[in-house]
Coordinates of C-alpha atoms in Angstrom, one line a residue:
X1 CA 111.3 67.8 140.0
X2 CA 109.7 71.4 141.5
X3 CA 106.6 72.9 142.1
X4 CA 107.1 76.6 142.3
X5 CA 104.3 79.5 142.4
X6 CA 104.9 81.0 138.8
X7 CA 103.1 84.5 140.5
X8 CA 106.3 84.4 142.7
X9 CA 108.5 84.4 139.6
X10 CA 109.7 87.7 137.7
X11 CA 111.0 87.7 134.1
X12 CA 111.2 90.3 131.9
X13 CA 109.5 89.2 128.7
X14 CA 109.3 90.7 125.6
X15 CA 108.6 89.6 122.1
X16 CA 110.8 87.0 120.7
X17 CA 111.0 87.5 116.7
X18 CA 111.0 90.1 114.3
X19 CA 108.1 89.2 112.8
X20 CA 106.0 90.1 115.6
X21 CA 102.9 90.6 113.5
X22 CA 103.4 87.3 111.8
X23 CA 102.1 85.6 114.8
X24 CA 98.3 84.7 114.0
X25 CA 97.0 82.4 110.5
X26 CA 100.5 81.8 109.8
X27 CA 100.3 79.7 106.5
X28 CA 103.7 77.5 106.3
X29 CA 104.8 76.6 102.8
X30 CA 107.3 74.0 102.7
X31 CA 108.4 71.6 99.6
X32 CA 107.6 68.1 99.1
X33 CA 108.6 64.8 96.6
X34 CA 107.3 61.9 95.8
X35 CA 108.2 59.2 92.9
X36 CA 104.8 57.9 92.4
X37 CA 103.2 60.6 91.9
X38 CA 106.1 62.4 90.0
X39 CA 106.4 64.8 92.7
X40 CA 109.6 67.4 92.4
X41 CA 109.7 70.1 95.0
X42 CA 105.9 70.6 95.2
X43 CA 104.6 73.2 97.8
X44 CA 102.7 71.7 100.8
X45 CA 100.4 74.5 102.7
X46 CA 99.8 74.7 106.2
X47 CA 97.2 76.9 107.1
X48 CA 97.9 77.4 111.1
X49 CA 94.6 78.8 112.6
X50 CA 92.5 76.5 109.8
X51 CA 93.5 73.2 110.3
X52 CA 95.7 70.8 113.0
X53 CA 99.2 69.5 111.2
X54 CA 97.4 65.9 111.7
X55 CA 95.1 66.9 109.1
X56 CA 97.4 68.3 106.7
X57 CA 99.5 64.8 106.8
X58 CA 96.5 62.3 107.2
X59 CA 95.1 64.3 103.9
X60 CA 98.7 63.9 102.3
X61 CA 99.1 60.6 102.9
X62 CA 96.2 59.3 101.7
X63 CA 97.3 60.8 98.2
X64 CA 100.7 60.1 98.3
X65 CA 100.6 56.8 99.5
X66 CA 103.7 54.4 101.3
X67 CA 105.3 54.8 104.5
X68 CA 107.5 58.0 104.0
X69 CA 108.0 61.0 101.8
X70 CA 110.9 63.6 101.0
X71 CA 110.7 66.4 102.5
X72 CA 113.3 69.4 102.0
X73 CA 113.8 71.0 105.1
X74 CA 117.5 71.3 106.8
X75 CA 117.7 74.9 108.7
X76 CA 121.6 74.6 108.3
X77 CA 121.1 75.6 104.9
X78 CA 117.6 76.6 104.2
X79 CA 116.0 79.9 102.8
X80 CA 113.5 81.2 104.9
X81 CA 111.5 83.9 103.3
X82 CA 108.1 85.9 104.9
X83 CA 105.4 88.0 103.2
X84 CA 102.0 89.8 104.4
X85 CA 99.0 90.7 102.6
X86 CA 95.2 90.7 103.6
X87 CA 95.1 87.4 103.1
X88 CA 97.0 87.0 105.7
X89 CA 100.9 86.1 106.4
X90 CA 102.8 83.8 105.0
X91 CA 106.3 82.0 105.7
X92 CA 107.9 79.6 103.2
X93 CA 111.0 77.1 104.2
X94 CA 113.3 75.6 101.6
X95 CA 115.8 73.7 101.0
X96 CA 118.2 73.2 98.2
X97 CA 119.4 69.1 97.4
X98 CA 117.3 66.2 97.3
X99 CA 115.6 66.4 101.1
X100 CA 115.3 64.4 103.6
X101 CA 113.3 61.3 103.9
X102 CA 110.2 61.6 106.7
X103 CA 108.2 58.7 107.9
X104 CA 104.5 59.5 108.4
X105 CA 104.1 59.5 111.8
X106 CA 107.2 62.0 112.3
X107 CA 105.3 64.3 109.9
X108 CA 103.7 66.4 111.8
X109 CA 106.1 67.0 114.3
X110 CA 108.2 68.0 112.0
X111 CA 106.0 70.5 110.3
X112 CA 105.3 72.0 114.1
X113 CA 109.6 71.7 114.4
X114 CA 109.6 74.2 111.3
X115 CA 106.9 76.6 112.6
X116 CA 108.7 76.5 115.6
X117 CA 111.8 77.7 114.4
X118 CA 110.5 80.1 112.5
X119 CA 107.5 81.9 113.8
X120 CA 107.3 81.2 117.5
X121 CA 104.2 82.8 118.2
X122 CA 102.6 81.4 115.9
X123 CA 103.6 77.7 116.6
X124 CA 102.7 78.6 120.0
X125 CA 98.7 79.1 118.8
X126 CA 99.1 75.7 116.7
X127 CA 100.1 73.8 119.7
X128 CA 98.1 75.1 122.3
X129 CA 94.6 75.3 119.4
X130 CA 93.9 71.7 119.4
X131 CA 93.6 71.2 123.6
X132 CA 92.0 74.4 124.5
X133 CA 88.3 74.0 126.5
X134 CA 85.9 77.1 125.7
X135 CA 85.7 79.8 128.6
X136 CA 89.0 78.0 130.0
X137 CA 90.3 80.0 132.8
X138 CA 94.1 79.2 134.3
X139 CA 93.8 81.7 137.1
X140 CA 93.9 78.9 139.8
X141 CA 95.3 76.1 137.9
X142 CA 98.7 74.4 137.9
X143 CA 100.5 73.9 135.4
X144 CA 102.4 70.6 135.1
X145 CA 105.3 70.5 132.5
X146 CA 106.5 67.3 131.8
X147 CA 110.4 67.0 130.1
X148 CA 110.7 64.2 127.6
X149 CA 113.8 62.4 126.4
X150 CA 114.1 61.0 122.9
X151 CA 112.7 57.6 122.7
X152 CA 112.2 57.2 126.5
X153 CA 109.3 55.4 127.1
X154 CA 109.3 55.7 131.2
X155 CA 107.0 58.6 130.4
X156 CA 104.0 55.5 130.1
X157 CA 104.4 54.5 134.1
X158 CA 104.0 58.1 134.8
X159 CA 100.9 58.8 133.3
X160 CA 99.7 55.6 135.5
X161 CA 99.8 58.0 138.4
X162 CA 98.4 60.6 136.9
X163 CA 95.3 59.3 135.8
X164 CA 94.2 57.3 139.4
X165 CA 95.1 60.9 140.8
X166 CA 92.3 62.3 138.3
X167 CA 90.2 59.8 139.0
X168 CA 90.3 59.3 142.8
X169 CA 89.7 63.7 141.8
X170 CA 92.7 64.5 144.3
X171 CA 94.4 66.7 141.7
X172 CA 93.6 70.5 141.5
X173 CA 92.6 72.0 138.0
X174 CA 95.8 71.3 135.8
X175 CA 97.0 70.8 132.5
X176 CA 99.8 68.7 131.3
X177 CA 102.3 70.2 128.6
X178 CA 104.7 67.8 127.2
X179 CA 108.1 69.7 126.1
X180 CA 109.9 67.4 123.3
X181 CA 112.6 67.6 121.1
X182 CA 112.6 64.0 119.7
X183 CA 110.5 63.7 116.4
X184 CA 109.5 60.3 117.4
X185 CA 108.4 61.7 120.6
X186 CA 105.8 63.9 118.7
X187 CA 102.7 61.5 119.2
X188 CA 99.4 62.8 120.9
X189 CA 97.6 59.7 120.4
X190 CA 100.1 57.9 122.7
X191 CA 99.2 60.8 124.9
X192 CA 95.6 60.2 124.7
X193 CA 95.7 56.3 124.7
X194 CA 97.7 56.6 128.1
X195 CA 95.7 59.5 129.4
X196 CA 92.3 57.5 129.3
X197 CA 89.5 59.1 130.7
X198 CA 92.0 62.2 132.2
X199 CA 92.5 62.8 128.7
X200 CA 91.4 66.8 129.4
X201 CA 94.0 67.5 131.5
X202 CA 96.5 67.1 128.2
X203 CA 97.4 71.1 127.2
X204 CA 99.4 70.0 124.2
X205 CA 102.9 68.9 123.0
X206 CA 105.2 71.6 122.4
X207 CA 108.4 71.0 120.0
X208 CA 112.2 72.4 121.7
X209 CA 114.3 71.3 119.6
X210 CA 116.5 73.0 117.3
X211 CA 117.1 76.8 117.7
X212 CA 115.6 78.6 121.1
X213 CA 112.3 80.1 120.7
X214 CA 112.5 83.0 123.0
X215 CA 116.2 84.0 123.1
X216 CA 115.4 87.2 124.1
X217 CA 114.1 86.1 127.6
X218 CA 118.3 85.6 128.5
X219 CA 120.4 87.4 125.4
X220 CA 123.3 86.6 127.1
X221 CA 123.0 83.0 127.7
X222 CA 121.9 82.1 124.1
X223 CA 125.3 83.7 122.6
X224 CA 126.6 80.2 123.6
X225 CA 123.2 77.8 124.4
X226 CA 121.4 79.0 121.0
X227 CA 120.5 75.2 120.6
X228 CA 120.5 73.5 124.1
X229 CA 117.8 71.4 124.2
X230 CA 117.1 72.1 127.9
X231 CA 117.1 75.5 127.8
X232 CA 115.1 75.6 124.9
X233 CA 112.4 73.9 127.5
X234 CA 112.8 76.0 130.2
X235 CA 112.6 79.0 127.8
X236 CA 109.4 77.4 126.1
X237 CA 108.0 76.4 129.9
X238 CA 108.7 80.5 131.3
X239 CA 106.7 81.4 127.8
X240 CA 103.5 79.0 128.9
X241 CA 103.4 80.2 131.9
X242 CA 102.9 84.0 131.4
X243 CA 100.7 83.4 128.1
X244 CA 98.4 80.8 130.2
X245 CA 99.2 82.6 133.3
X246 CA 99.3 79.0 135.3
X247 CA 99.4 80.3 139.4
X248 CA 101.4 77.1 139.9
X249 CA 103.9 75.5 137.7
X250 CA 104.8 71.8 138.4
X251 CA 108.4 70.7 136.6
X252 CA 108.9 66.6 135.8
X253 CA 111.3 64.4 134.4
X254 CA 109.5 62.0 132.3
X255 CA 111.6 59.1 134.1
X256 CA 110.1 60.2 137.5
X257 CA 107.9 57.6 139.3
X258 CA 105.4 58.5 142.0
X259 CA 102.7 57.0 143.4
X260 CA 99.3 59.2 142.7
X261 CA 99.2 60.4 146.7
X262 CA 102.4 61.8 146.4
X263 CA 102.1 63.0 142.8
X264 CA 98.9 64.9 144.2
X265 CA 100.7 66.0 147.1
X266 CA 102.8 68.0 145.2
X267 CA 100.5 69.4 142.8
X268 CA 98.4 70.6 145.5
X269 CA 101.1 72.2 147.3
X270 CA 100.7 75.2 146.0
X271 CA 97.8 76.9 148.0
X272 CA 99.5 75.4 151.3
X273 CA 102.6 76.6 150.1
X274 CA 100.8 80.2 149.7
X275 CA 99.7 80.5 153.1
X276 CA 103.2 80.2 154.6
X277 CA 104.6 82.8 152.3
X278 CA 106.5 79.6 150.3
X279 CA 107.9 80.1 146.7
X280 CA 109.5 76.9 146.1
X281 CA 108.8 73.2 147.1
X282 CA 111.6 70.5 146.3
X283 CA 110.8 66.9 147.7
X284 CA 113.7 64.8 148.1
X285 CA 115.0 62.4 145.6
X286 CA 113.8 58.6 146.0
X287 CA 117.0 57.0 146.7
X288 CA 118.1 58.6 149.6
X289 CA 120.6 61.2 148.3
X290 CA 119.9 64.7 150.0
X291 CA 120.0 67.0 147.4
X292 CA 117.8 69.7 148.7
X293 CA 120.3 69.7 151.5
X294 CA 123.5 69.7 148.9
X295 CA 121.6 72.9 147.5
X296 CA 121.6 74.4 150.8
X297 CA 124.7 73.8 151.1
X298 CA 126.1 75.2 148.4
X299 CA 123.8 78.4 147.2
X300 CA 122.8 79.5 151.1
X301 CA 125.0 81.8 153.2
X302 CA 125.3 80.9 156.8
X303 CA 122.8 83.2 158.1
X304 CA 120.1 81.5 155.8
X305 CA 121.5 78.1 156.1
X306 CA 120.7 78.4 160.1
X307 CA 117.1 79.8 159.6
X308 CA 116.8 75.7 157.1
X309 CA 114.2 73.3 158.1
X310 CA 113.3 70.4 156.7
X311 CA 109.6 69.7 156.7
X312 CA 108.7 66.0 158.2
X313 CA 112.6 66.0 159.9
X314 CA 111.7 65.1 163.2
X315 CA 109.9 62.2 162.0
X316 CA 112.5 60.7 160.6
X317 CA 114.3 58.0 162.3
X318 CA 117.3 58.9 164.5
X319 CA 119.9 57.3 162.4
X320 CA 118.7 59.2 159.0
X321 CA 118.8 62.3 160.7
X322 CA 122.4 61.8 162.3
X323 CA 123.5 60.7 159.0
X324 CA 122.0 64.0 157.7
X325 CA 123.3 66.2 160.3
X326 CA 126.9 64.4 160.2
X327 CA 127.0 65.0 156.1
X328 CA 125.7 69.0 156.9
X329 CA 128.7 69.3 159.1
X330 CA 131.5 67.1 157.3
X331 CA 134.8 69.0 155.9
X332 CA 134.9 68.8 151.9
X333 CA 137.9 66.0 152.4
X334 CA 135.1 63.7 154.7
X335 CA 132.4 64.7 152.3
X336 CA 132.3 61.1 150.6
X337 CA 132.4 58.8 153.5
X338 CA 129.5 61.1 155.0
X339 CA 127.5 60.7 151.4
X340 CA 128.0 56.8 152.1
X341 CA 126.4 57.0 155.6
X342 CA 123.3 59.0 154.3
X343 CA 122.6 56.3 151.9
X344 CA 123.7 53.7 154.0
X345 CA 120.3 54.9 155.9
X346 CA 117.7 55.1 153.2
X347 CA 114.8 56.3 155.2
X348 CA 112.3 57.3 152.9
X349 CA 109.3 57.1 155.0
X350 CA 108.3 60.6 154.4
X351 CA 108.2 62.6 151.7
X352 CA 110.4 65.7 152.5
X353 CA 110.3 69.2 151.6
X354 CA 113.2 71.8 151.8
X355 CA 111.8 74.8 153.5
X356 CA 113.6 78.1 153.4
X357 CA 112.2 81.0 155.1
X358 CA 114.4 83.4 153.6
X359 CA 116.2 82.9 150.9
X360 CA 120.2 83.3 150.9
X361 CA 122.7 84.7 148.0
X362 CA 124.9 82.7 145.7
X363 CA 128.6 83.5 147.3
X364 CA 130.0 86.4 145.5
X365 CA 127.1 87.0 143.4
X366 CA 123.7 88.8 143.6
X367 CA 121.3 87.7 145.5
X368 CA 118.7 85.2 143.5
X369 CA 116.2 87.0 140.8
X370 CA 113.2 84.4 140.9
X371 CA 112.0 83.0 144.3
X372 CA 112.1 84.9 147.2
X373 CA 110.8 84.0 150.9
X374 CA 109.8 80.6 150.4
X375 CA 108.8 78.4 153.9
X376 CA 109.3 75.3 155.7
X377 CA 106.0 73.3 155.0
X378 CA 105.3 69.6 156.9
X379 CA 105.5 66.4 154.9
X380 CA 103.3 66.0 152.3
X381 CA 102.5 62.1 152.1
X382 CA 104.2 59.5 152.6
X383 CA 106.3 57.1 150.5
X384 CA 104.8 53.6 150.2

């Protein structure tokens, strides 16, 4: 969990595929079967900047009928093939062998999986197309990036918060980007059911599964994390940010509970944050461990470790902070019995942020690339 300013954040970016031109009113072609209508390997046409995926399967099913139908799509093995004309560009997906059976409902996420591994540009219009607001600007807005694990449902209590933030109107202009990699996760009705009435802060769902999108953002790393899942996200997440050009950039687990003042808190941190000269706020986890402290610890030098504050310390009670201080100081044999005594005093009646005025080196590396003089702000809110 992070809010960060994005601004603050330097990446070298360049275009991800070879098909850079491919990357507007792509049409996908990919092949299709069904019994009852005697169906074998008939083409199915998604025309990108025409029509949402939902269309194309609500008009499919409708025809075909039943719960599921064969699809034959399997990247390990498929032939991927691309062509251009003034018609517009083209890419077709298939598969040799029988296919693979697809419900419905995980239709269309897997028709925006296949884009996505195959045009990324282009499956970047389709899933932003369907949420974008006419005249939108993202100049001052946050964006909130939320990380969803197959099947996890904790995602449900989450949105609870966000919508009484948006409507007690104590969130700053945001939009929500859901980063999945879970077919059955791919459902923006549940997003809208559970959204209610903050329904326009949803910027879309965005598929991360599979093969990376945008390997050439870290060449190196994806020799070995090609198909990471995480990375994939935090690849996809670096991508929204410079195309919307979010100022702020909130990062969530979707199992992450807070109550809407501290959920706001955070979101709003960002101007605060600004005019301290902060690049980087991390609240403390819930149950007690110090982690923003354990980062210190381990990434900071000693000149930058001294120059630490936590924001909200001194209004901590005197036993949390000894039990803080006693852990900062403890030998790597008495680390544990330290831990033990932090958690033994679980005073969570702030909401902490780490502060670091300037930012140290990893030992025997270079210093950090991304964030650079970030602060010591006070405590946001409070914990209820």
């Amino acid at each position: 969990m992070v809010m960060l300013c994005a601004r603050r954040t330097r990446y070298a970016l360049c275009a991800g595929w070879v098909l850079a031109l491919m990357t507007r009113g792509v049409t996908l072609e990919l092949f299709v079967s069904a019994t009852s209508l005697g169906w074998s390997r008939k083409a199915v046409r998604w025309d990108t900047s025409a029509e949402s995926a939902d269309v194309i399967v609500r008009r499919l099913e409708e025809l075909v009928g039943g719960r599921w139908i064969s699809v034959h799509l399997d990247f390990t093995d498929a032939v991927v093939e691309w062509s251009a004309d003034k018609e517009g560009s083209w890419v077709t997906i298939d598969s040799p062998g029988q296919g693979k059976v697809v419900r419905w409902s995980d239709l269309p996420g897997t028709l925006h999986a296949a884009l996505s591994n195959t045009v990324a540009e282009a499956a970047l219009d389709a899933e932003l197309a369907p949420y974008s607001l006419p005249g939108e600007s993202f100049d001052e807005a946050v964006g909130i990036f939320i990380l969803q694990s197959p099947g996890h449902r904790m995602w449900q209590v989450q949105t609870l918060s966000i919508r009484s933030a948006w409507e007690m109107a104590s969130l700053p202009p945001s939009r929500i980007h859901v980063l999945v990699h879970g077919l059955q996760d791919w459902r923006p009705h549940e997003w809208r059911k559970a959204l209610g009435g903050a329904w326009d802060l949803f910027g879309g769902l965005h598929w991360c599964g599979g093969y990376n999108r945008y390997p050439v953002l870290n060449p190196r790393l994806m020799k070995h994390r090609m198909t990471d899942n995480y990375w994939n996200k935090v690849f996809v997440m670096v991508k929204l940010l410079t195309v919307r050009r979010y100022k702020y950039v909130v990062s969530l687990d979707d199992d992450v509970m807070l109550q809407p003042s501290t959920l706001a808190a955070l979101v709003s941190s960002g101007p605060r944050a600004d005019s301290v000269g902060c690049g980087v706020v991390v609240p403390l986890t819930q149950n007690g461990i110090p982690s923003a402290e354990l980062w210190a610890e381990a990434w900071l030098d000693a000149s930058a470790k001294q120059r630490c504050e936590l924001a909200g310390y001194g209004g901590c009670s005197l036993a949390f902070r000894a039990a803080l201080e006693a852990f900062a100081t403890t030998s790597a044999a008495g680390r544990a019995p330290a831990r033990r005594r932090v958690l033994q005093q679980r005073d969570l009646s702030k909401f902490l942020l780490l502060g670091i005025r300037t930012l140290g080196t990893r030992r025997s590396a270079k210093p950090w690339p991304s964030v650079s003089n970030t602060c010591t702000l006070s405590a946001a809110t409070k914990l209820a």
